[in-house]
Coordinates of C-alpha atoms in Angstrom, one line a residue:
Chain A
X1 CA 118.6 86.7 -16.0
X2 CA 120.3 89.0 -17.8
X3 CA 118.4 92.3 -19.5
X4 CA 118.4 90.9 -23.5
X5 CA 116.9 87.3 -22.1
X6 CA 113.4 88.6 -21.3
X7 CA 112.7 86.9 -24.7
X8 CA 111.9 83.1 -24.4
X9 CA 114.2 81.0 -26.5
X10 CA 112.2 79.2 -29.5
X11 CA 113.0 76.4 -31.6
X12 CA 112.5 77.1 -35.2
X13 CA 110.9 73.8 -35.9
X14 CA 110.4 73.1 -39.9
X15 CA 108.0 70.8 -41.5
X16 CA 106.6 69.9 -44.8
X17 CA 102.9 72.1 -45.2
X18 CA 101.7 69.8 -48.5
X19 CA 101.2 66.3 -48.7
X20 CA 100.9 64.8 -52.7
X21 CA 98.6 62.3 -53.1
X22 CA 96.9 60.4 -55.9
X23 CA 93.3 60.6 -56.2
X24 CA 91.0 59.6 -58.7
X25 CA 88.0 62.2 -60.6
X26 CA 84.6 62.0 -62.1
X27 CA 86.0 60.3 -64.8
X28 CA 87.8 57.3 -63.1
X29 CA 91.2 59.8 -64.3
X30 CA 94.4 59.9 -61.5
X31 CA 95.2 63.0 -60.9
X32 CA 98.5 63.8 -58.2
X33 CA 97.5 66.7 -56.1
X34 CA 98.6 68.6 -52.7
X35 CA 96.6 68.5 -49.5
X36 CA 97.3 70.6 -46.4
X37 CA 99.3 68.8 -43.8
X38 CA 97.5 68.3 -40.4
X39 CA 99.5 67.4 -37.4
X40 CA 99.1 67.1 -34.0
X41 CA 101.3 69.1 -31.6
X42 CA 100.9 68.4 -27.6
X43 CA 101.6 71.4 -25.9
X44 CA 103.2 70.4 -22.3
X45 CA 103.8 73.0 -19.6
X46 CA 106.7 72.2 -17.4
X47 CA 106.5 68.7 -18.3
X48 CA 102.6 68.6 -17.6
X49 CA 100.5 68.1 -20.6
X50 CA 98.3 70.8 -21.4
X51 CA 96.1 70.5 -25.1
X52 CA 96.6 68.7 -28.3
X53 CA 96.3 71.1 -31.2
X54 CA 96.0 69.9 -34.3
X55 CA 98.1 72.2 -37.1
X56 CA 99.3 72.9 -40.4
X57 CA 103.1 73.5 -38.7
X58 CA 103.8 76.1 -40.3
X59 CA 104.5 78.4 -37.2
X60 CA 104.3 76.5 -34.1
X61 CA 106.4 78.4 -31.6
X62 CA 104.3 81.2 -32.1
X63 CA 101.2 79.1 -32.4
X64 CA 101.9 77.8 -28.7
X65 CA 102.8 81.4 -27.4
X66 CA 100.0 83.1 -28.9
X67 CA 97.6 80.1 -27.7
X68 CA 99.2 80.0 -24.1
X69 CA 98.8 84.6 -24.6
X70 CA 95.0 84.0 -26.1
X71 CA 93.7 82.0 -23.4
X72 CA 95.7 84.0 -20.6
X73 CA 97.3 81.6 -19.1
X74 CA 100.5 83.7 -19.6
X75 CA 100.5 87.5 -19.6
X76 CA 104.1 88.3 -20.1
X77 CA 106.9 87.1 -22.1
X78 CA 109.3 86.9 -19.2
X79 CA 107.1 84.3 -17.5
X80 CA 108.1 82.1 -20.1
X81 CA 111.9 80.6 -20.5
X82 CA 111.6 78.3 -23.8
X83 CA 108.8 76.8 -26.3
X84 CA 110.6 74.2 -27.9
X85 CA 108.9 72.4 -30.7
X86 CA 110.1 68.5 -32.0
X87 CA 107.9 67.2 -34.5
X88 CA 109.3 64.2 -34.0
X89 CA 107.2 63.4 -31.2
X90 CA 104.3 66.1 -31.9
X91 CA 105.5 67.9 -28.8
X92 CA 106.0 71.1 -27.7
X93 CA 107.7 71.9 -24.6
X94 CA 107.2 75.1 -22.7
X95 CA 109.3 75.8 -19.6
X96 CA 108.2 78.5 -17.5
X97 CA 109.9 80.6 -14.5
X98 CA 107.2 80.0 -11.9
X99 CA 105.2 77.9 -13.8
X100 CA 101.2 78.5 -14.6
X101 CA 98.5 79.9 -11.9
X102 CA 95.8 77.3 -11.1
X103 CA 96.7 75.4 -14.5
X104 CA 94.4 72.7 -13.4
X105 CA 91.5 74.2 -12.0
X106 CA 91.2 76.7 -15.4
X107 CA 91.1 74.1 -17.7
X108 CA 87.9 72.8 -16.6
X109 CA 85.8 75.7 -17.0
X110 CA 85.9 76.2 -20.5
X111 CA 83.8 77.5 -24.2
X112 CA 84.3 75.5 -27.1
X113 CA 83.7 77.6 -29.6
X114 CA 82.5 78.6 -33.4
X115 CA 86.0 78.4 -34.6
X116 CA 88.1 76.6 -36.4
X117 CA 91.1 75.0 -34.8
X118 CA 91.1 76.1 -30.9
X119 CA 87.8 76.9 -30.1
X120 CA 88.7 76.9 -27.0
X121 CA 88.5 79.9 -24.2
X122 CA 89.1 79.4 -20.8
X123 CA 87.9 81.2 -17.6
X124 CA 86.4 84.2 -18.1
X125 CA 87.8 86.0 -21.2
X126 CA 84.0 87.2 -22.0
X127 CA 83.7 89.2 -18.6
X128 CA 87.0 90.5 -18.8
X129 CA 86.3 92.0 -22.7
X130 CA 85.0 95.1 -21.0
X131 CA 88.8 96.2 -19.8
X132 CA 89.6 96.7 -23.3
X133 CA 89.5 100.1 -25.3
X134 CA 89.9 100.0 -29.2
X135 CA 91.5 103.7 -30.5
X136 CA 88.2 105.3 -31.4
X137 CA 90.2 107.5 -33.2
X138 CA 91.7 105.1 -35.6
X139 CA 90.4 105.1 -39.1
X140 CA 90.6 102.9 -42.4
X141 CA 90.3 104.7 -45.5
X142 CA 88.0 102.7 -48.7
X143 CA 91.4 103.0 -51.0
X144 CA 93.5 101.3 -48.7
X145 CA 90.8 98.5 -47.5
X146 CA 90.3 97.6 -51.6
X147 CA 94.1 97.1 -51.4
X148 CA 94.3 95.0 -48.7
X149 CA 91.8 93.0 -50.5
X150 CA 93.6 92.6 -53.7
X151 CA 96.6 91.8 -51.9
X152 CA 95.3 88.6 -50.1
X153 CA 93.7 87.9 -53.1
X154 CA 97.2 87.9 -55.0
X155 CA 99.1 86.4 -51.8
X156 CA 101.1 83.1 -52.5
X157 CA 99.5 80.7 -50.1
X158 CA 99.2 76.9 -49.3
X159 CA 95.6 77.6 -49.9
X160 CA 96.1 78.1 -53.5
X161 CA 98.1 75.5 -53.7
X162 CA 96.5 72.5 -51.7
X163 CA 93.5 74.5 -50.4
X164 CA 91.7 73.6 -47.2
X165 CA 93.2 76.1 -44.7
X166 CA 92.7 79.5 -43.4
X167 CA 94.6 82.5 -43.4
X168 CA 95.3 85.5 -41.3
X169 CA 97.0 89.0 -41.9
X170 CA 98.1 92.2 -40.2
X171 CA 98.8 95.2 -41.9
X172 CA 99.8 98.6 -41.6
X173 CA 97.9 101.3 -44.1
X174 CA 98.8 98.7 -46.9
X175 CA 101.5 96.9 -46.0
X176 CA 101.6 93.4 -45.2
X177 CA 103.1 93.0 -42.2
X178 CA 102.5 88.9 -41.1
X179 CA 100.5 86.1 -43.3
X180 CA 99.8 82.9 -41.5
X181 CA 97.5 80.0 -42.5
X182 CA 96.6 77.1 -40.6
X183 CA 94.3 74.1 -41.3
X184 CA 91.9 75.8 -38.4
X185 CA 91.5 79.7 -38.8
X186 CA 91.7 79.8 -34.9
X187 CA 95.3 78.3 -34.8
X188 CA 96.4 81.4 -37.8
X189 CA 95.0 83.8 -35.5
X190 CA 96.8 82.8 -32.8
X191 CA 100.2 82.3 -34.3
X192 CA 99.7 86.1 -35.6
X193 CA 99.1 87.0 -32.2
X194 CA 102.1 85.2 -30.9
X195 CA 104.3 86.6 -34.1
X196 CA 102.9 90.2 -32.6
X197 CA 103.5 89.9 -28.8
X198 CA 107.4 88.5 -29.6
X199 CA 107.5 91.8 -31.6
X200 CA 106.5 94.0 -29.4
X201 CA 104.1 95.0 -31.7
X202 CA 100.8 96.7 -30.5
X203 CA 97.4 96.2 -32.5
X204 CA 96.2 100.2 -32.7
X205 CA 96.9 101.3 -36.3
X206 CA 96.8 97.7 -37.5
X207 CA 93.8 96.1 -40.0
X208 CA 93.0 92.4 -39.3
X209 CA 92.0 90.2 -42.6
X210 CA 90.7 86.7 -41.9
X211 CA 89.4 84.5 -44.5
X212 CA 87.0 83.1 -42.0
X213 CA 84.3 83.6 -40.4
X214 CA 83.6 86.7 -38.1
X215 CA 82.3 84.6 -35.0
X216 CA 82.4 85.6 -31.6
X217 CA 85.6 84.0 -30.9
X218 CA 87.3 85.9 -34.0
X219 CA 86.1 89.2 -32.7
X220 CA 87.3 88.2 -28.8
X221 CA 91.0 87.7 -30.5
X222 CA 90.7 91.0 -32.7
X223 CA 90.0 93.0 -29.6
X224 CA 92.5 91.2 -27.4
X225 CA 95.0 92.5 -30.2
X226 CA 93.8 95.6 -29.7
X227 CA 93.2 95.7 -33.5
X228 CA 90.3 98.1 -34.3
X229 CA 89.6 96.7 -37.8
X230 CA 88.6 93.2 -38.7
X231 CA 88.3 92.5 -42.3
X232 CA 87.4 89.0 -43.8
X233 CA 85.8 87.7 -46.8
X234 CA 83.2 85.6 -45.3
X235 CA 80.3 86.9 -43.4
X236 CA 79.5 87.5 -39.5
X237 CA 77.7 85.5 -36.8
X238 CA 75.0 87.5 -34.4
X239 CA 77.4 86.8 -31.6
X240 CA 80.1 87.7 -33.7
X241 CA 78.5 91.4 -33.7
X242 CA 77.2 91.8 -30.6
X243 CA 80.9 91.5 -29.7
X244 CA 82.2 93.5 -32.0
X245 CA 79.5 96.5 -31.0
X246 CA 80.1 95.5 -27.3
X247 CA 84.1 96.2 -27.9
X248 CA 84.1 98.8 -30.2
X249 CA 85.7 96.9 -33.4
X250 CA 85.1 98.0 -37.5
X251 CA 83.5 95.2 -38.8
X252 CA 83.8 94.0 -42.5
X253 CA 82.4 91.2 -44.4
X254 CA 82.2 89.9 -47.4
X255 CA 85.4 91.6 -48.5
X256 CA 85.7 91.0 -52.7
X257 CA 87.3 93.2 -54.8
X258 CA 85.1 96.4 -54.6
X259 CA 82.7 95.3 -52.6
X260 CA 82.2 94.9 -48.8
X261 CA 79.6 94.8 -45.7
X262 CA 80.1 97.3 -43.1
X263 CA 78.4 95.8 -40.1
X264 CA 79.6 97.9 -37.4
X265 CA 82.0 101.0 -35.9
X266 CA 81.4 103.0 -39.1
X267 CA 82.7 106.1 -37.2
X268 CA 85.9 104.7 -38.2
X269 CA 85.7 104.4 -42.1
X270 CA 86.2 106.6 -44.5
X271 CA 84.6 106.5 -47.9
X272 CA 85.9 107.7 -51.1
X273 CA 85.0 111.2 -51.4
Chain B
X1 CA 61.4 52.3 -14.9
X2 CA 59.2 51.1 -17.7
X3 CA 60.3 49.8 -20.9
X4 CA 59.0 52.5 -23.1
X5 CA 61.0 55.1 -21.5
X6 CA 64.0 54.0 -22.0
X7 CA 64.9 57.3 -24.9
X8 CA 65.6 60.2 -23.1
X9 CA 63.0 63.4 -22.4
X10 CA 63.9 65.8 -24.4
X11 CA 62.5 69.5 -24.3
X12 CA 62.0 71.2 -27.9
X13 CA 64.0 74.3 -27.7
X14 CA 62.9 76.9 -30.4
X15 CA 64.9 79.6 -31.0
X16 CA 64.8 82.4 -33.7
X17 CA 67.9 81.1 -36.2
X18 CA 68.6 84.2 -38.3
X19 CA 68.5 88.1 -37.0
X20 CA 68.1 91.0 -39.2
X21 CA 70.5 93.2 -39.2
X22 CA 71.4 96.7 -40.9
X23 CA 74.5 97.1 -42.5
X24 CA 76.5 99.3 -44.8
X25 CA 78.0 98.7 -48.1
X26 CA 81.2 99.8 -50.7
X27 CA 78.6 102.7 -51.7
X28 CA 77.3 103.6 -48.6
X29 CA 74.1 102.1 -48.8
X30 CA 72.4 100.8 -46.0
X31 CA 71.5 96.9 -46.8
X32 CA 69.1 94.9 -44.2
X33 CA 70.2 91.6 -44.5
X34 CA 70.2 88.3 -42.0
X35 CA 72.8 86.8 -40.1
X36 CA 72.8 83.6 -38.5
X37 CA 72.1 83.5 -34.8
X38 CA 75.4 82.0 -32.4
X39 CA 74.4 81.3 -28.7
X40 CA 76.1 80.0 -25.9
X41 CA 74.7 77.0 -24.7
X42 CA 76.1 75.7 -20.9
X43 CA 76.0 71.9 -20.8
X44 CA 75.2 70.8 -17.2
X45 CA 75.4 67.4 -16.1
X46 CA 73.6 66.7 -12.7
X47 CA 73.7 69.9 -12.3
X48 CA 77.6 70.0 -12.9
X49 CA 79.1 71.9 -15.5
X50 CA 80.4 70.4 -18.7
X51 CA 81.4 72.6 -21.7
X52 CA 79.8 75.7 -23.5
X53 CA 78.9 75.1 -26.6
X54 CA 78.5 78.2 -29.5
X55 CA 75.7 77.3 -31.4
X56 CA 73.3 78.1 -33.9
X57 CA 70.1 76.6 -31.8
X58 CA 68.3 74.7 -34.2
X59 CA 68.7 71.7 -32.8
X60 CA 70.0 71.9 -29.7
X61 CA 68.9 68.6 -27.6
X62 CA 70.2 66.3 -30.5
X63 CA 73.5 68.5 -30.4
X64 CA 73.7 67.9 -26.4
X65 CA 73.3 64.2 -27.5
X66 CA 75.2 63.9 -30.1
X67 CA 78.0 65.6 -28.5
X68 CA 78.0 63.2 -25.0
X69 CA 77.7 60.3 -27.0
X70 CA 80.6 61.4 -29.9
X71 CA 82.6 62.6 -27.0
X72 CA 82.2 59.0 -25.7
X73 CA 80.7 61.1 -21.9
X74 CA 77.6 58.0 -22.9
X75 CA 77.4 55.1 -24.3
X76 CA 73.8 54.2 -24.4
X77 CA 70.6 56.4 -24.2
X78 CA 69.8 54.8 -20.7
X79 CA 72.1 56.2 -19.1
X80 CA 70.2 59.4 -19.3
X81 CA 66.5 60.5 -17.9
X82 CA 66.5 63.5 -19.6
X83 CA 68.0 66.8 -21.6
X84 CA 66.3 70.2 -21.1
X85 CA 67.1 73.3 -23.3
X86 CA 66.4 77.0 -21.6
X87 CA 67.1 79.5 -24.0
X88 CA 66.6 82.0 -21.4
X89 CA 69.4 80.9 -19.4
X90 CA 70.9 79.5 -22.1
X91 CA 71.4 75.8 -20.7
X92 CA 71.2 72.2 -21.1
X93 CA 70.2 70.7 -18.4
X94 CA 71.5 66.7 -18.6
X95 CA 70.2 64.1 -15.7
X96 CA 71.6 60.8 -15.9
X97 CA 70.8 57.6 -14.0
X98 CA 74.0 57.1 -12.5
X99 CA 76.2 59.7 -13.1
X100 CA 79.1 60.1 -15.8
X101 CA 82.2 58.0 -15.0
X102 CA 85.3 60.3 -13.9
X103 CA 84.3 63.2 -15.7
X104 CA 86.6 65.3 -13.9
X105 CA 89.4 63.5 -15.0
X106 CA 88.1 63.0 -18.4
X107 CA 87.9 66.8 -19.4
X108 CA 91.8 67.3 -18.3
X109 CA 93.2 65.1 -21.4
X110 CA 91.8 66.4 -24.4
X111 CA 92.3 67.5 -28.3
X112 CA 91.5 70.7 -29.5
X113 CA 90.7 70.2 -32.9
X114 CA 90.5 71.3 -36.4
X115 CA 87.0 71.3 -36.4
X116 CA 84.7 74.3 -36.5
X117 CA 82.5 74.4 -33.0
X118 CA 83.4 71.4 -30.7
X119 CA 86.7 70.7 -31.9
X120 CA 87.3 68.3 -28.6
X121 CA 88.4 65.2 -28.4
X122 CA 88.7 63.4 -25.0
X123 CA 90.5 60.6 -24.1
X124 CA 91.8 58.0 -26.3
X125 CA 89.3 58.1 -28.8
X126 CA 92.0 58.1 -31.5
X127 CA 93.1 54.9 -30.2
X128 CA 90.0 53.6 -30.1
X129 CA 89.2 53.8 -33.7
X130 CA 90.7 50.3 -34.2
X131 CA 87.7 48.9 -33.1
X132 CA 85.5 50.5 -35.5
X133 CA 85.0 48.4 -38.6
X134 CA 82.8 49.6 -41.6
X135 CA 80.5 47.8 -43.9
X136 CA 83.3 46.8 -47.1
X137 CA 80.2 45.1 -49.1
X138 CA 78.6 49.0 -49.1
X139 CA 78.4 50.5 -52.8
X140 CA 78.3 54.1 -54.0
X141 CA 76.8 54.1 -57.5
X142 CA 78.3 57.7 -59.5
X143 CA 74.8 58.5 -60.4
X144 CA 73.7 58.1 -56.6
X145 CA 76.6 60.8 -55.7
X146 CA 75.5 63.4 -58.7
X147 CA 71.7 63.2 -57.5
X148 CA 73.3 63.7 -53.6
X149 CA 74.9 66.7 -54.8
X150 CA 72.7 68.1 -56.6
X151 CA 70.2 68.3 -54.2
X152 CA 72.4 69.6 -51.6
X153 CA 72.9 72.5 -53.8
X154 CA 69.0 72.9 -54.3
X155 CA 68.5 72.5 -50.6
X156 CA 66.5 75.3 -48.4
X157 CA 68.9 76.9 -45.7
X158 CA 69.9 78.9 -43.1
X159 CA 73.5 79.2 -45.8
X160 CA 71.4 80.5 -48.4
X161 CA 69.5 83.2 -46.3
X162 CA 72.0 84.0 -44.2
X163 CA 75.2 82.5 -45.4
X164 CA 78.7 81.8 -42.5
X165 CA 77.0 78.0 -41.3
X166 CA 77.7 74.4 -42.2
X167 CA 75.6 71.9 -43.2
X168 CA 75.5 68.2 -42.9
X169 CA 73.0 65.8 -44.0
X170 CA 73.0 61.8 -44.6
X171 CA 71.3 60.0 -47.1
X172 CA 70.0 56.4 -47.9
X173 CA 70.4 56.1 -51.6
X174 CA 69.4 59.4 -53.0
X175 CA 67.1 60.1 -50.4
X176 CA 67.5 62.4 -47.7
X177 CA 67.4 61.8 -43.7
X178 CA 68.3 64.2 -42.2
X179 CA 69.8 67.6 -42.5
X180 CA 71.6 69.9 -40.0
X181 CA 73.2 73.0 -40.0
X182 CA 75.1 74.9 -37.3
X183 CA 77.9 77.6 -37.0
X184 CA 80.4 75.1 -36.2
X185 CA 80.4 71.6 -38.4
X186 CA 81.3 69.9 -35.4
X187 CA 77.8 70.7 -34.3
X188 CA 76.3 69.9 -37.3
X189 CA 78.0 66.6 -37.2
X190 CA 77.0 66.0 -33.3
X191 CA 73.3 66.4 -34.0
X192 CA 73.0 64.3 -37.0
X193 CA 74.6 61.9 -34.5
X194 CA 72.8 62.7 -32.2
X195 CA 68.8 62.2 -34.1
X196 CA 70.7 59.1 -35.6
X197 CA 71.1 57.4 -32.1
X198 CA 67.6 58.5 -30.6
X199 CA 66.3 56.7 -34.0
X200 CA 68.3 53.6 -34.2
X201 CA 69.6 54.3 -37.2
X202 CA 72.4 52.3 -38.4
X203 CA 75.3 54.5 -40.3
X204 CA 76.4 51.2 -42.8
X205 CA 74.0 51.5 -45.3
X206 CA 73.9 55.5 -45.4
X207 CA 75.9 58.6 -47.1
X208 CA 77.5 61.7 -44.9
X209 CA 77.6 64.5 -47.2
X210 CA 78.9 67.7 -45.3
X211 CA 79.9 71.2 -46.5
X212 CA 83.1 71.3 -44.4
X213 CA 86.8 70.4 -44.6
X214 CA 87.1 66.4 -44.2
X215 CA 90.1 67.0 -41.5
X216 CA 90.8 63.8 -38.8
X217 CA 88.2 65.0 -36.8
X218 CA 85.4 65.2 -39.4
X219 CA 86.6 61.4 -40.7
X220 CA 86.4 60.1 -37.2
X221 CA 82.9 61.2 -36.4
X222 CA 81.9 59.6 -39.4
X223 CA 83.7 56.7 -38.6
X224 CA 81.9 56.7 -35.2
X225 CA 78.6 56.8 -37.0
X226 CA 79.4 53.6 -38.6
X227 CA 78.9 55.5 -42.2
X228 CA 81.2 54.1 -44.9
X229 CA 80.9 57.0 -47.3
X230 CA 81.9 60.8 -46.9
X231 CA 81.2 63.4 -49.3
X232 CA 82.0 67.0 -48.7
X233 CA 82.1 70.2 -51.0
X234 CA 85.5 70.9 -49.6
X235 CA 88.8 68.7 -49.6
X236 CA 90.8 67.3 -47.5
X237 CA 93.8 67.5 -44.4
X238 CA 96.7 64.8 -44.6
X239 CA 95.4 63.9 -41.1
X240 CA 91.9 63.5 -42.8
X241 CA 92.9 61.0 -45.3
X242 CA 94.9 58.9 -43.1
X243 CA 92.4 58.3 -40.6
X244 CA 90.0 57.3 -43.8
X245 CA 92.5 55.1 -44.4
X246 CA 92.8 53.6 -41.5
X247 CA 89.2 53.0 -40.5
X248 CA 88.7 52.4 -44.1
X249 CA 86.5 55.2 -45.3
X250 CA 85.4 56.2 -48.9
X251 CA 86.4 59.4 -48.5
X252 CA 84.9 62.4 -51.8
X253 CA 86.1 66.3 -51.3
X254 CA 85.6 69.1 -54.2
X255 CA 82.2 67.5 -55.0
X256 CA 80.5 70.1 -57.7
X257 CA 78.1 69.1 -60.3
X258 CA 78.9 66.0 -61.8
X259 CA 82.8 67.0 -60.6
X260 CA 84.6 64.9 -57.1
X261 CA 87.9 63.9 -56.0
X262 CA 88.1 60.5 -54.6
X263 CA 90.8 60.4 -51.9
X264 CA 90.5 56.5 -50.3
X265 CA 88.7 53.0 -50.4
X266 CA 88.0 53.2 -54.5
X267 CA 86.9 49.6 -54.3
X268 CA 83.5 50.9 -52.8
X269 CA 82.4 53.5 -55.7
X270 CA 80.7 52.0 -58.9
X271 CA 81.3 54.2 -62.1
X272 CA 79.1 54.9 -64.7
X273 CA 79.6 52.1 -67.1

């Protein structure tokens, strides 16, 4: 293969996010309003099915990269030659160079988890957490954290308008850099994750915002980013610490305008002086 | 064997649910505040292992149960001689008279879900949702739903001490059965299933009321548990309301007060003349 290939090809597979439907209220009134779509998409590995996950749509190339990435069954782009996506048939198809190591025998060891969407973690991504070093000397100043704030809080989203999903963003200092939502926050985490790896983009100097929850599985994905802040507005699980003291991650919860919980890593933040 | 012992032995777990933890907030003050607990919990069968669950641990031999049966692993409390928590290994031991039919070969097809927690489906159980049929003689009066409401608001919980868990709870009427919470709804769902099967309880007379999404998973446990009516806090997915459709649930989301959206089966609800 030529040198520019080393990329695999993706389908850019569109689909509506918003269903309208008629409902009726308190007061026997109809009212038309939008609900989040919810689809499922089989992911098949050289023809071989490997999960069903069910998903908003709204990214699902780099939903099935960042899923295949997140569970390590892949661990380089080049492995991979195409994830092509038809809704028609809720299928994606991944064709691989060499196909997948021991596809079979990993699948039946396996966490379901906290989350929302995949909670699902193969093998042993729990024992191998301990390879992975967060920049201790990366650090999030209090002005830029209440920004990132206010920004998701004025971000357009499906959630405002049809609510019922989750949403997930990267930024740099305060800039936005990816917003994805998903009807399972587990699916917007991973579709980030796919978005970054196609990039080439590495986690250091990024901030994580979720509007879930700060389980154990969320922290597992922030570290496997490599992201040393994890910001959400919702609160965090025991697990969800113990992992995030075990890696080394910032943890925030509770994220509303001013205010915050700093649970952990507060080496790294710096309060207003 | 004799006929009295035909329910499973269950141990009786216990297991701290909250942990105090210190934290710091948008001032720098240090807070001590509680966070829910979130512990793995191996699922052994004969000694084989099945799945890790993440769970809170409140309830953890009616969420082993819940989730065979829902899971469609068992299809009648026979089958089984016993489920033993161990905190301390953090494992659910499962013996069963004869064995689980092709489990192997059950856990390689499978749907990973929208739910929070055990978002798996195996098999076909999609498919076999036709079979299901739900009461269409069962009534919802709107004063019935308010007084649910209300006092799922005014309920003691792990939520309100420690906030980031679902709850799920069924009633008869206004009164209520049963109540569950867990990190993941999907485990709150399992359990309630669960204690409803080692009780005999019939689902067509009762009310699921549950603070999560109503996505097609959430609708198709409830449609397992025979339980025409579905109330939730929280709205819900396309895939939600069509599989309420289809198995003909009564289907409520955005419940608040005296407020609700009704999404399906209308003929079922009585207004307030």
């Amino acid at each position: 293969m030529p040198e520019s290939s080393h990329l695999p090809q993706l389908s850019d597979a569109a689909v509506p996010l918003v269903a309208g439907v008629s409902v009726l209220d308190e007061a026997g009134r109809r009212k038309d309003i939008f609900i989040p779509g919810e689809r499922p998409l089989t992911v098949y590995v050289d023809k071989q099915e490997l999960v069903t996950l069910m998903t908003l749509g709204g990214a699902p190339e780099a939903l099935v990269l960042g899923y295949l990435k997140n569970q390590r069954f892949v661990h380089a782009l080049d492995e991979l030659i195409s994830i092509h996506v038809d809704w028609e048939v809720g299928a994606a198809a991944v064709k691989t160079r060499d196909g997948i190591h021991a596809l079979k025998e990993r699948q039946e060891k396996r966490t379901v988890t906290t989350g929302c969407g995949q909670g699902t973690i193969f093998g042993d991504i729990l024992s191998d957490l301990s390879s992975i070093q967060l920049d201790p000397d990366a650090r999030l100043h209090q002005d830029t954290m209440v920004s990132i704030v206010a920004q998701m809080r004025a971000q357009q989203s499906i959630y405002k308008q049809a609510g019922s999903v989750h949403g997930c963003a990267v930024f740099r200092g305060t800039e936005l850099l990816m917003f994805v939502e998903d009807v399972g926050r587990h699916n917007a985490v991973d579709a980030i994750a796919g978005k970054m790896w196609l990039e080439g983009m590495s986690g250091k100097d990024l901030v994580f915002y979720t509007t879930g929850r700060l389980t154990s599985e969320m922290v597992i994905k922030g570290a496997q980013m490599g992201i040393p802040f994890l910001l959400s507005r919702s609160g965090a699980t025991q697990m969800g610490l113990d992992m995030a003291r075990r890696v080394g991650i910032t943890l925030f919860g509770r994220c509303s305008g001013e205010h915050f919980l700093m649970y952990s890593g507060e080496e790294r933040f710096v309060y207003r002086s």
